[in-house]
CSV table of C-alpha atoms and ligand atoms in Angstrom, one decimal:
chain,number,residue,atom,x,y,z
A,1,MET,CA,89.1,91.4,162.8
A,2,HIS,CA,89.5,94.7,160.8
A,3,GLY,CA,93.3,93.8,160.5
A,4,GLY,CA,92.3,90.4,159.7
A,5,ILE,CA,90.6,91.3,156.6
A,6,GLU,CA,93.2,93.8,156.1
A,7,ALA,CA,95.8,90.6,155.3
A,8,VAL,CA,93.3,89.3,153.8
A,9,VAL,CA,92.3,91.4,150.7
A,10,HIS,CA,96.4,91.7,150.8
A,11,GLN,CA,96.7,88.5,150.0
A,12,GLU,CA,94.7,88.1,147.4
A,13,GLU,CA,96.9,90.6,145.7
A,14,THR,CA,99.4,88.1,145.4
A,15,PRO,CA,100.2,85.6,142.6
A,16,ALA,CA,100.0,82.7,145.1
A,17,ALA,CA,96.9,83.8,145.9
A,18,LYS,CA,95.4,84.0,142.4
A,19,ILE,CA,97.5,79.9,142.0
A,20,LEU,CA,94.4,79.8,143.9
A,21,LEU,CA,91.6,81.1,142.4
A,22,LEU,CA,92.2,78.7,140.2
A,23,ARG,CA,89.5,76.3,138.4
A,24,ARG,CA,88.8,73.1,137.8
A,25,TRP,CA,87.8,71.6,134.1
A,26,SER,CA,84.7,70.5,135.6
A,27,ASP,CA,84.0,74.3,137.0
A,28,MET,CA,84.4,76.2,133.8
A,29,PRO,CA,82.0,76.5,131.1
A,30,ARG,CA,81.4,73.9,127.8
A,31,HIS,CA,82.5,76.4,125.5
A,32,LEU,CA,86.2,76.2,127.8
A,33,GLN,CA,86.2,72.7,128.4
A,34,PHE,CA,87.5,71.2,125.6
A,35,ASN,CA,90.3,69.2,126.7
A,36,PRO,CA,89.5,66.2,129.7
A,37,HIS,CA,92.8,65.1,130.4
A,38,ILE,CA,94.4,68.8,131.3
A,39,HIS,CA,92.7,68.8,134.8
A,40,THR,CA,93.5,71.8,136.7
A,41,GLY,CA,95.0,74.9,136.4
A,42,TYR,CA,92.5,76.5,134.7
A,43,ARG,CA,91.2,80.5,135.5
A,44,PRO,CA,87.8,81.7,136.2
A,45,LEU,CA,85.8,84.1,133.9
A,46,MET,CA,87.7,87.5,134.2
A,47,THR,CA,87.3,90.7,133.0
A,48,ILE,CA,89.8,91.7,130.1
A,49,ARG,CA,91.6,93.8,132.5
A,50,GLN,CA,91.8,90.4,135.1
A,51,CYS,CA,93.1,88.6,131.5
A,52,LEU,CA,95.9,91.0,131.1
A,53,GLY,CA,96.8,90.4,134.4
A,54,SER,CA,96.9,86.2,134.2
A,55,LEU,CA,100.1,87.3,132.1
A,56,PHE,CA,102.3,88.0,135.7
A,57,TYR,CA,101.0,84.2,137.3
A,58,ILE,CA,101.2,81.1,136.3
A,59,HIS,CA,98.4,78.9,134.6
A,60,ASN,CA,97.5,75.9,132.0
A,61,GLU,CA,97.1,78.9,129.7
A,62,THR,CA,100.9,80.9,130.4
A,63,VAL,CA,102.9,78.5,128.1
A,64,ASN,CA,100.0,78.8,125.8
A,65,ILE,CA,99.9,83.1,125.4
A,66,LEU,CA,104.2,82.5,126.9
A,67,THR,CA,105.2,80.8,123.4
A,68,HIS,CA,103.1,82.8,120.6
A,69,GLY,CA,104.2,86.7,122.7
A,70,PHE,CA,108.0,85.5,122.7
A,71,ALA,CA,107.5,84.3,118.9
A,72,ILE,CA,106.0,87.9,117.6
A,73,LEU,CA,108.9,89.7,119.3
A,74,TYR,CA,110.9,87.7,117.5
A,75,MET,CA,109.7,87.6,114.2
A,76,LEU,CA,109.4,91.7,114.7
A,77,LEU,CA,112.7,91.7,116.0
A,78,THR,CA,114.4,89.9,113.1
A,79,VAL,CA,112.5,89.2,110.0
A,80,PRO,CA,112.4,93.5,108.7
A,81,HIS,CA,116.1,93.6,108.9
A,82,LEU,CA,116.9,90.2,106.6
A,83,LEU,CA,114.3,91.0,103.9
A,84,PRO,CA,115.2,92.3,101.1
A,85,TRP,CA,113.0,94.9,100.7
A,86,ASN,CA,114.8,97.7,98.5
A,87,THR,CA,115.9,94.9,95.4
A,88,LYS,CA,114.8,96.2,92.3
A,89,GLY,CA,111.2,95.3,90.8
A,90,THR,CA,108.5,95.5,93.0
A,91,LEU,CA,107.8,92.3,92.9
A,92,VAL,CA,110.3,91.2,95.7
A,93,GLY,CA,109.1,94.1,97.5
A,94,ILE,CA,106.0,93.1,97.6
A,95,LEU,CA,106.4,89.2,98.3
A,96,SER,CA,108.9,90.3,101.3
A,97,TRP,CA,105.4,92.2,102.7
A,98,CYS,CA,103.6,88.9,102.3
A,99,HIS,CA,106.3,87.0,104.1
A,100,LEU,CA,106.5,89.0,107.1
A,101,ILE,CA,102.1,89.5,107.0
A,102,GLY,CA,102.9,85.9,107.5
A,103,ALA,CA,105.8,84.7,109.7
A,104,VAL,CA,104.6,87.3,112.9
A,105,SER,CA,100.3,87.1,112.2
A,106,PRO,CA,99.6,83.5,113.9
A,107,TRP,CA,101.3,84.6,117.1
A,108,VAL,CA,99.5,87.2,117.3
A,109,GLY,CA,96.1,85.3,116.1
A,110,SER,CA,96.9,83.1,119.0
A,111,PHE,CA,98.3,85.6,121.9
A,112,LEU,CA,94.8,87.1,122.2
A,113,TYR,CA,93.4,84.2,121.5
A,114,HIS,CA,95.4,82.3,124.6
A,115,LEU,CA,95.1,84.8,126.8
A,116,PHE,CA,91.0,86.1,126.4
A,117,MET,CA,89.9,83.2,126.0
A,118,ASN,CA,88.0,83.9,129.5
A,119,VAL,CA,86.9,87.0,129.2
A,120,ASN,CA,82.7,87.2,130.9
A,121,TYR,CA,81.7,87.9,127.5
A,122,ASP,CA,80.0,85.2,126.6
A,123,GLU,CA,80.4,82.3,124.0
A,124,VAL,CA,80.0,84.8,120.9
A,125,PHE,CA,82.6,86.1,121.4
A,126,TYR,CA,84.7,83.6,122.4
A,127,ARG,CA,83.5,81.7,119.2
A,128,THR,CA,84.9,85.4,117.5
A,129,LEU,CA,88.8,85.2,119.6
A,130,LEU,CA,88.9,81.6,118.0
A,131,LYS,CA,87.9,83.5,114.3
A,132,VAL,CA,91.2,85.6,115.2
A,133,ASP,CA,93.2,82.8,115.9
A,134,MET,CA,92.0,81.5,112.6
A,135,VAL,CA,92.1,84.0,110.1
A,136,GLY,CA,96.3,84.5,112.1
A,137,ILE,CA,96.7,81.3,110.8
A,138,TRP,CA,95.0,81.7,107.8
A,139,LEU,CA,97.9,84.7,106.8
A,140,CYS,CA,100.1,82.3,107.4
A,141,GLN,CA,99.3,79.9,105.3
A,142,SER,CA,97.9,81.9,102.7
A,143,PHE,CA,100.1,85.2,102.1
A,144,GLY,CA,103.6,83.5,104.4
A,145,ALA,CA,103.2,80.5,100.7
A,146,ILE,CA,103.1,83.0,98.2
A,147,PRO,CA,106.6,84.1,98.3
A,148,MET,CA,107.2,80.1,97.4
A,149,MET,CA,104.6,80.0,94.7
A,150,ALA,CA,105.8,83.0,93.3
A,151,ALA,CA,109.1,81.0,93.4
A,152,ALA,CA,108.1,77.8,92.2
A,153,VAL,CA,106.5,79.5,88.8
A,154,HIS,CA,109.1,82.6,89.0
A,155,CYS,CA,110.6,81.7,85.9
A,156,LEU,CA,107.6,80.6,83.9
A,157,ALA,CA,106.3,83.3,81.0
A,158,ASP,CA,104.0,85.8,82.2
A,159,ASN,CA,100.0,84.5,81.6
A,160,ILE,CA,100.9,81.3,83.4
A,161,TRP,CA,103.0,83.3,86.6
A,162,TYR,CA,99.2,85.0,87.4
A,163,CYS,CA,97.8,81.8,86.6
A,164,CYS,CA,99.1,79.9,89.4
A,165,ILE,CA,99.5,82.3,92.1
A,166,PHE,CA,95.6,83.2,91.5
A,167,ILE,CA,94.5,79.3,91.6
A,168,TYR,CA,96.6,79.6,94.8
A,169,CYS,CA,94.4,82.8,96.0
A,170,THR,CA,91.7,80.8,95.2
A,171,LEU,CA,92.1,78.5,96.9
A,172,SER,CA,93.6,79.9,100.3
A,173,PHE,CA,90.4,82.6,100.4
A,174,TRP,CA,87.3,79.3,100.0
A,175,GLY,CA,89.9,77.6,102.3
A,176,LEU,CA,89.0,80.9,104.9
A,177,LEU,CA,85.4,81.5,103.5
A,178,LYS,CA,85.1,77.5,105.0
A,179,ALA,CA,87.1,78.4,108.6
A,180,MET,CA,85.6,80.3,109.4
A,181,THR,CA,81.5,78.9,109.4
A,182,ALA,CA,83.9,75.5,110.3
A,183,GLY,CA,81.7,73.5,112.9
A,184,SER,CA,84.2,71.3,114.6
A,185,PRO,CA,88.1,71.3,115.3
A,186,TRP,CA,88.2,68.4,112.1
A,187,GLU,CA,86.1,70.7,110.1
A,188,ARG,CA,89.0,73.3,110.8
A,189,ARG,CA,91.5,71.4,109.7
A,190,LEU,CA,90.2,70.2,106.8
A,191,CYS,CA,89.4,74.2,105.5
A,192,PHE,CA,93.6,74.4,105.5
A,193,ALA,CA,93.8,70.9,102.7
A,194,PRO,CA,93.7,72.8,99.1
A,195,PRO,CA,96.0,75.0,99.4
A,196,PHE,CA,98.8,72.8,101.5
A,197,LEU,CA,97.5,70.2,98.8
A,198,MET,CA,99.0,72.3,96.7
A,199,ARG,CA,101.8,73.1,98.2
A,200,MET,CA,102.3,69.6,98.3
A,201,LEU,CA,102.5,69.7,94.4
A,202,VAL,CA,105.0,72.2,93.8
A,203,MET,CA,107.7,70.7,96.9
A,204,THR,CA,107.1,67.5,95.0
A,205,LEU,CA,108.2,69.3,92.3
A,206,ARG,CA,110.9,71.1,93.3
A,207,CYS,CA,111.9,67.1,95.1
A,208,PHE,CA,112.4,66.3,91.6
A,209,GLY,CA,114.2,69.8,90.4
A,210,ILE,CA,110.9,70.2,88.1
A,211,GLY,CA,109.9,74.5,88.8
A,212,GLY,CA,112.5,77.5,90.0
A,213,GLY,CA,113.1,78.1,93.1
A,214,SER,CA,116.6,77.9,95.5
A,215,PRO,CA,117.9,74.5,96.1
A,216,ASP,CA,119.3,75.5,99.1
A,217,ALA,CA,115.3,76.3,100.1
A,218,LEU,CA,114.7,73.1,99.2
A,219,ILE,CA,114.6,71.2,103.2
A,220,HIS,CA,113.1,74.2,104.9
A,221,ILE,CA,110.3,73.8,102.4
A,222,ILE,CA,109.9,70.1,103.3
A,223,LEU,CA,110.0,70.9,107.2
A,224,GLN,CA,108.3,74.1,107.2
A,225,ASP,CA,105.2,71.9,106.7
A,226,LEU,CA,106.3,68.1,108.7
A,227,VAL,CA,107.6,70.1,111.4
A,228,ALA,CA,103.9,71.9,111.8
A,229,VAL,CA,101.8,68.6,110.3
A,230,ILE,CA,103.5,67.0,113.6
A,231,GLY,CA,102.8,69.5,115.6
A,232,ALA,CA,98.8,69.6,114.4
A,233,THR,CA,98.3,66.1,115.1
A,234,ILE,CA,99.9,66.0,118.1
A,235,GLY,CA,97.0,68.4,119.5
A,236,ALA,CA,95.3,67.3,117.7
A,237,LEU,CA,94.9,63.5,119.5
A,238,ARG,CA,95.7,65.2,123.1
A,239,ILE,CA,99.7,63.4,123.0
A,240,PRO,CA,101.1,62.5,126.2
A,241,GLU,CA,98.2,64.0,128.4
A,242,LYS,CA,95.9,61.1,127.8
A,243,TRP,CA,98.0,59.1,128.8
A,244,ILE,CA,98.3,61.0,132.3
A,245,PRO,CA,95.9,62.6,133.1
A,246,GLY,CA,96.1,65.7,134.3
A,247,LYS,CA,100.6,66.1,135.3
A,248,LEU,CA,100.0,68.3,132.1
A,249,ASP,CA,98.2,70.8,132.8
A,250,LEU,CA,100.0,73.7,133.0
A,251,VAL,CA,103.5,72.5,131.0
A,252,LEU,CA,104.1,69.5,128.0
A,253,ASN,CA,101.1,68.5,127.2
A,254,SER,CA,100.0,68.7,123.5
A,255,HIS,CA,99.3,72.1,123.5
A,256,ASN,CA,102.0,73.4,124.4
A,257,VAL,CA,103.8,70.8,122.2
A,258,MET,CA,102.1,71.9,119.4
A,259,HIS,CA,102.5,76.0,119.9
A,260,VAL,CA,106.7,75.4,119.8
A,261,MET,CA,106.4,72.8,116.7
A,262,VAL,CA,104.4,75.5,114.7
A,263,VAL,CA,107.1,77.8,115.9
A,264,LEU,CA,110.0,76.0,114.8
A,265,ALA,CA,108.1,75.3,111.1
A,266,VAL,CA,107.3,79.3,110.6
A,267,CYS,CA,111.7,79.3,112.0
A,268,SER,CA,111.7,77.3,109.0
A,269,MET,CA,108.9,78.9,106.5
A,270,HIS,CA,110.6,81.7,107.2
A,271,THR,CA,114.5,80.6,105.9
A,272,ALA,CA,113.9,79.0,102.7
A,273,THR,CA,111.8,81.8,101.8
A,274,LEU,CA,114.7,84.3,102.6
A,275,LYS,CA,116.7,81.6,100.3
A,276,ASP,CA,113.6,81.9,97.4
A,277,LEU,CA,113.3,85.8,97.8
A,278,ALA,CA,117.3,85.7,96.9
A,279,TRP,CA,117.3,83.6,94.7
A,280,MET,CA,114.4,85.8,92.5
A,281,SER,CA,116.1,88.9,93.2
A,282,ASP,CA,118.8,87.1,90.9
A,283,PRO,CA,118.7,87.8,87.5
A,284,SER,CA,120.7,86.1,86.4
A,285,THR,CA,119.3,82.8,87.8
A,286,CYS,CA,116.7,81.9,84.5
A,287,ASN,CA,119.5,82.0,82.1
A,288,LYS,CA,121.4,79.1,84.4
A,289,ALA,CA,121.6,75.6,83.1
A,290,SER,CA,120.5,74.1,86.0
A,291,TYR,CA,117.3,75.5,86.0
A,292,PRO,CA,115.0,73.0,82.9
A,293,SER,CA,112.8,76.4,81.7
A,294,SER,CA,116.5,77.6,80.2
A,295,ASP,CA,117.2,74.1,78.6
A,296,ARG,CA,113.8,75.4,76.9
A,297,GLU,CA,115.0,78.9,75.6
A,298,GLU,CA,117.7,77.4,74.1
A,299,LEU,CA,115.8,74.5,71.8
B,1,ZN,ZN1,96.8,77.8,120.3
């Protein structure tokens, strides 16, 4: 009898037993029932310590946690070495910081959100975690895109440069305020629309050779938003798990696919930003014949 209890205690410590503790969709509190096509693999409500322990066995948030956990490591290990911190002028240094913040923050917010979403506090704590995730995405969308906006207006007069950056920052902060009070996932996505549309405008102008920025960065600038939008759409439409409900609970569901695609999108943003920062660091950039404003200066 005593040996039997010991066996149970011992069994509870093994990963296999932890998997047996996993719940079904219908067992979860309402605020954690966000995708009805994911049927199993839910962690029950847990302490913070147990959530940390859930890093070491498989459940339906494992892929989401690991994809963005590895993205944090990858960005922190690679990005700082590649940035041109020491080029003359403080502007490129400030823009390098913007890029580092933009390239790391979404994964930190997302990692914390997915790891601790089932902490046994209350729904208010869950909503706070959701806001941490949103702030991470916002830092990426706003700070991360500032180097691209700065490159676009790099060769224009100072007052126009400040005006454009000010408009972009205002739109970004407006989006953040709206995102913090948004009630639904669609409302949250729409909050990012104004700064997104401004980036689309700059991207379109760059496609036509209008405005500054490295010509080599263009394809990556297109990819950074295209891949992210495709990923967000897959996530919103819950494809493919809505076609085969309950079959993709642990891996390859829409949120997993979206996580990988947004990492790829930020890798494109990283490549584009490196090229733009190098382009801005070159003192002769604005005098080159390929740039339209140089024609204006010669007139
Ligand atoms: Zn996520």
